[in-house]
Short mmCIF file of N, CA and C in Angstrom, two decimals:
data_model
loop_
_atom_site.label_atom_id
_atom_site.label_comp_id
_atom_site.label_asym_id
_atom_site.label_seq_id
_atom_site.Cartn_x
_atom_site.Cartn_y
_atom_site.Cartn_z
N UNK A 1 11.57 -12.19 9.11
CA UNK A 1 12.47 -11.09 8.84
C UNK A 1 13.84 -11.45 9.40
N UNK A 2 14.82 -11.45 8.51
CA UNK A 2 16.18 -11.80 8.90
C UNK A 2 17.10 -10.59 8.99
N UNK A 3 16.89 -9.61 8.10
CA UNK A 3 17.76 -8.43 8.06
C UNK A 3 16.90 -7.18 7.89
N UNK A 4 17.22 -6.15 8.69
CA UNK A 4 16.54 -4.86 8.60
C UNK A 4 17.60 -3.81 8.32
N UNK A 5 17.42 -3.06 7.25
CA UNK A 5 18.35 -1.98 6.93
C UNK A 5 17.90 -0.69 7.59
N UNK A 6 18.82 -0.04 8.30
CA UNK A 6 18.47 1.20 8.99
C UNK A 6 18.99 2.44 8.27
N UNK A 7 19.64 2.27 7.13
CA UNK A 7 20.18 3.41 6.39
C UNK A 7 19.12 4.08 5.53
N UNK A 8 19.27 5.39 5.36
CA UNK A 8 18.34 6.15 4.53
C UNK A 8 18.59 5.89 3.05
N UNK A 9 17.65 6.32 2.23
CA UNK A 9 17.81 6.21 0.78
C UNK A 9 19.07 6.92 0.31
N UNK A 10 19.56 6.51 -0.84
CA UNK A 10 20.77 7.06 -1.44
C UNK A 10 22.03 6.67 -0.68
N UNK A 11 21.94 5.61 0.13
CA UNK A 11 23.13 5.10 0.83
C UNK A 11 23.44 3.66 0.41
N UNK A 12 23.03 3.32 -0.78
CA UNK A 12 23.29 1.97 -1.28
C UNK A 12 22.21 0.96 -0.96
N UNK A 13 21.01 1.44 -0.68
CA UNK A 13 19.95 0.51 -0.29
C UNK A 13 19.51 -0.40 -1.43
N UNK A 14 19.50 0.10 -2.65
CA UNK A 14 19.12 -0.77 -3.77
C UNK A 14 20.18 -1.84 -4.00
N UNK A 15 21.44 -1.47 -3.85
CA UNK A 15 22.52 -2.46 -3.94
C UNK A 15 22.43 -3.46 -2.79
N UNK A 16 22.09 -2.97 -1.60
CA UNK A 16 21.91 -3.86 -0.45
C UNK A 16 20.76 -4.83 -0.69
N UNK A 17 19.66 -4.34 -1.26
CA UNK A 17 18.53 -5.20 -1.60
C UNK A 17 18.99 -6.31 -2.55
N UNK A 18 19.70 -5.94 -3.60
CA UNK A 18 20.18 -6.93 -4.57
C UNK A 18 21.11 -7.94 -3.91
N UNK A 19 22.01 -7.45 -3.05
CA UNK A 19 22.96 -8.34 -2.37
C UNK A 19 22.24 -9.31 -1.45
N UNK A 20 21.30 -8.82 -0.65
CA UNK A 20 20.57 -9.69 0.27
C UNK A 20 19.82 -10.78 -0.49
N UNK A 21 19.20 -10.41 -1.59
CA UNK A 21 18.46 -11.40 -2.38
C UNK A 21 19.41 -12.41 -3.01
N UNK A 22 20.55 -11.95 -3.51
CA UNK A 22 21.52 -12.88 -4.11
C UNK A 22 22.14 -13.80 -3.07
N UNK A 23 22.29 -13.31 -1.85
CA UNK A 23 22.92 -14.11 -0.80
C UNK A 23 21.94 -15.06 -0.12
N UNK A 24 20.69 -15.08 -0.58
CA UNK A 24 19.74 -16.05 -0.06
C UNK A 24 18.89 -15.58 1.10
N UNK A 25 18.78 -14.28 1.30
CA UNK A 25 17.95 -13.76 2.38
C UNK A 25 16.50 -13.54 1.94
N UNK A 26 16.10 -14.15 0.86
CA UNK A 26 14.73 -14.04 0.38
C UNK A 26 14.42 -12.69 -0.24
N UNK A 27 13.16 -12.48 -0.50
CA UNK A 27 12.72 -11.23 -1.11
C UNK A 27 12.91 -10.08 -0.12
N UNK A 28 13.46 -8.98 -0.60
CA UNK A 28 13.78 -7.83 0.24
C UNK A 28 12.79 -6.69 -0.02
N UNK A 29 12.24 -6.15 1.06
CA UNK A 29 11.31 -5.03 0.98
C UNK A 29 12.08 -3.75 0.71
N UNK A 30 11.58 -2.93 -0.21
CA UNK A 30 12.24 -1.68 -0.61
C UNK A 30 11.15 -0.65 -0.87
N UNK A 31 11.51 0.60 -0.96
CA UNK A 31 10.56 1.68 -1.22
C UNK A 31 9.66 1.40 -2.42
N UNK A 32 10.17 0.69 -3.40
CA UNK A 32 9.37 0.35 -4.58
C UNK A 32 8.06 -0.34 -4.21
N UNK A 33 8.07 -1.12 -3.14
CA UNK A 33 6.86 -1.83 -2.72
C UNK A 33 5.77 -0.85 -2.33
N UNK A 34 6.16 0.25 -1.71
CA UNK A 34 5.19 1.26 -1.29
C UNK A 34 4.61 1.96 -2.52
N UNK A 35 5.47 2.25 -3.47
CA UNK A 35 5.06 2.98 -4.67
C UNK A 35 4.12 2.15 -5.55
N UNK A 36 4.42 0.87 -5.70
CA UNK A 36 3.70 0.04 -6.66
C UNK A 36 2.65 -0.89 -6.05
N UNK A 37 2.45 -0.85 -4.73
CA UNK A 37 1.52 -1.76 -4.08
C UNK A 37 0.57 -0.95 -3.21
N UNK A 38 -0.68 -0.83 -3.65
CA UNK A 38 -1.66 0.01 -2.95
C UNK A 38 -1.84 -0.41 -1.49
N UNK A 39 -1.84 -1.70 -1.23
CA UNK A 39 -2.00 -2.18 0.15
C UNK A 39 -0.88 -1.64 1.04
N UNK A 40 0.32 -1.61 0.52
CA UNK A 40 1.45 -1.12 1.30
C UNK A 40 1.40 0.39 1.46
N UNK A 41 0.96 1.09 0.42
CA UNK A 41 0.81 2.54 0.51
C UNK A 41 -0.16 2.89 1.63
N UNK A 42 -1.28 2.20 1.66
CA UNK A 42 -2.29 2.44 2.70
C UNK A 42 -1.76 2.08 4.08
N UNK A 43 -1.03 0.99 4.19
CA UNK A 43 -0.48 0.57 5.48
C UNK A 43 0.47 1.62 6.04
N UNK A 44 1.38 2.12 5.20
CA UNK A 44 2.33 3.13 5.67
C UNK A 44 1.65 4.45 5.97
N UNK A 45 0.59 4.78 5.24
CA UNK A 45 -0.19 5.98 5.56
C UNK A 45 -0.79 5.84 6.95
N UNK A 46 -1.36 4.68 7.24
CA UNK A 46 -1.94 4.44 8.56
C UNK A 46 -0.88 4.49 9.65
N UNK A 47 0.29 3.95 9.38
CA UNK A 47 1.39 4.00 10.35
C UNK A 47 1.75 5.46 10.62
N UNK A 48 1.84 6.27 9.57
CA UNK A 48 2.17 7.69 9.73
C UNK A 48 1.11 8.44 10.53
N UNK A 49 -0.12 7.94 10.50
CA UNK A 49 -1.21 8.55 11.27
C UNK A 49 -1.24 8.05 12.71
N UNK A 50 -0.28 7.20 13.07
CA UNK A 50 -0.19 6.71 14.44
C UNK A 50 -0.99 5.46 14.73
N UNK A 51 -1.52 4.85 13.71
CA UNK A 51 -2.29 3.62 13.90
C UNK A 51 -1.34 2.44 14.05
N UNK A 52 -1.82 1.41 14.74
CA UNK A 52 -0.98 0.22 14.95
C UNK A 52 -0.85 -0.57 13.66
N UNK A 53 0.18 -1.40 13.62
CA UNK A 53 0.45 -2.18 12.42
C UNK A 53 0.79 -3.61 12.81
N UNK A 54 0.37 -4.52 11.99
CA UNK A 54 0.76 -5.92 12.14
C UNK A 54 1.96 -6.13 11.23
N UNK A 55 3.16 -6.00 11.79
CA UNK A 55 4.39 -6.11 11.00
C UNK A 55 4.47 -7.45 10.28
N UNK A 56 4.02 -8.50 10.95
CA UNK A 56 4.09 -9.83 10.34
C UNK A 56 3.19 -9.93 9.11
N UNK A 57 2.07 -9.25 9.13
CA UNK A 57 1.20 -9.23 7.95
C UNK A 57 1.82 -8.37 6.85
N UNK A 58 2.30 -7.19 7.21
CA UNK A 58 2.88 -6.28 6.22
C UNK A 58 4.07 -6.91 5.51
N UNK A 59 4.92 -7.60 6.26
CA UNK A 59 6.13 -8.19 5.69
C UNK A 59 6.00 -9.69 5.43
N UNK A 60 4.79 -10.18 5.27
CA UNK A 60 4.56 -11.62 5.13
C UNK A 60 5.29 -12.24 3.93
N UNK A 61 5.55 -11.48 2.90
CA UNK A 61 6.21 -12.01 1.70
C UNK A 61 7.69 -11.64 1.62
N UNK A 62 8.24 -11.13 2.72
CA UNK A 62 9.62 -10.61 2.70
C UNK A 62 10.43 -11.19 3.85
N UNK A 63 11.73 -11.33 3.62
CA UNK A 63 12.62 -11.82 4.66
C UNK A 63 13.66 -10.78 5.06
N UNK A 64 13.63 -9.64 4.39
CA UNK A 64 14.51 -8.53 4.74
C UNK A 64 13.84 -7.24 4.29
N UNK A 65 14.31 -6.11 4.82
CA UNK A 65 13.74 -4.81 4.47
C UNK A 65 14.84 -3.75 4.52
N UNK A 66 14.89 -2.93 3.49
CA UNK A 66 15.84 -1.82 3.44
C UNK A 66 15.13 -0.59 2.89
N UNK A 67 15.73 0.57 3.06
CA UNK A 67 15.26 1.84 2.51
C UNK A 67 14.04 2.36 3.27
N UNK A 68 13.70 3.58 2.95
CA UNK A 68 12.52 4.23 3.49
C UNK A 68 11.28 3.49 2.99
N UNK A 69 10.25 3.33 3.75
CA UNK A 69 10.02 3.83 5.08
C UNK A 69 10.43 2.87 6.20
N UNK A 70 10.80 1.64 5.84
CA UNK A 70 11.16 0.67 6.88
C UNK A 70 12.36 1.14 7.70
N UNK A 71 13.29 1.84 7.06
CA UNK A 71 14.51 2.24 7.77
C UNK A 71 14.24 3.20 8.92
N UNK A 72 13.22 4.04 8.81
CA UNK A 72 12.98 5.00 9.89
C UNK A 72 12.29 4.36 11.09
N UNK A 73 11.72 3.19 10.88
CA UNK A 73 11.05 2.48 11.98
C UNK A 73 11.74 1.16 12.28
N UNK A 74 13.05 1.12 12.05
CA UNK A 74 13.76 -0.16 12.24
C UNK A 74 13.67 -0.66 13.67
N UNK A 75 13.62 0.22 14.66
CA UNK A 75 13.53 -0.23 16.05
C UNK A 75 12.20 -0.93 16.31
N UNK A 76 11.12 -0.38 15.78
CA UNK A 76 9.81 -0.99 15.94
C UNK A 76 9.73 -2.33 15.22
N UNK A 77 10.31 -2.39 14.02
CA UNK A 77 10.32 -3.64 13.26
C UNK A 77 11.17 -4.68 13.99
N UNK A 78 12.30 -4.24 14.54
CA UNK A 78 13.18 -5.14 15.29
C UNK A 78 12.46 -5.71 16.51
N UNK A 79 11.62 -4.91 17.14
CA UNK A 79 10.85 -5.40 18.29
C UNK A 79 9.92 -6.54 17.88
N UNK A 80 9.41 -6.48 16.66
CA UNK A 80 8.53 -7.54 16.15
C UNK A 80 9.33 -8.76 15.68
N UNK A 81 10.58 -8.52 15.31
CA UNK A 81 11.46 -9.59 14.81
C UNK A 81 12.79 -9.54 15.58
N UNK A 82 12.79 -9.91 16.85
CA UNK A 82 13.99 -9.75 17.68
C UNK A 82 15.21 -10.54 17.23
N UNK A 83 15.03 -11.54 16.41
CA UNK A 83 16.17 -12.33 15.92
C UNK A 83 16.82 -11.70 14.68
N UNK A 84 16.19 -10.68 14.12
CA UNK A 84 16.72 -10.04 12.91
C UNK A 84 18.01 -9.28 13.21
N UNK A 85 18.83 -9.16 12.20
CA UNK A 85 20.06 -8.37 12.29
C UNK A 85 19.80 -7.02 11.64
N UNK A 86 20.39 -5.97 12.20
CA UNK A 86 20.26 -4.62 11.64
C UNK A 86 21.55 -4.27 10.93
N UNK A 87 21.43 -3.82 9.68
CA UNK A 87 22.58 -3.38 8.88
C UNK A 87 22.36 -1.91 8.55
N UNK A 88 23.36 -1.09 8.88
CA UNK A 88 23.25 0.35 8.63
C UNK A 88 24.14 0.76 7.47
N UNK A 89 23.56 1.35 6.44
CA UNK A 89 24.34 1.86 5.32
C UNK A 89 24.47 3.37 5.47
N UNK A 90 25.62 3.89 5.04
CA UNK A 90 25.85 5.34 5.13
C UNK A 90 26.35 5.88 3.81
#
């Protein structure tokens, strides 16, 4: 994980996703992953229930993350990826 977006939806997160991917930051995690990927839906449900998560497993195919639900837990994700940069959109 190289970049974590801390901005909420409707603050340019889809544009940020496109920009990060174009700039070479690899595949970017976005809310669409939760909607269209059952494994991710279940993982975020478990997180919401207070269960622990293996961030490295959840984000194994991604090098950046923006939008909900990653944005609300950016501090926890940053703890797992201390070298990542946080970008806040408003």
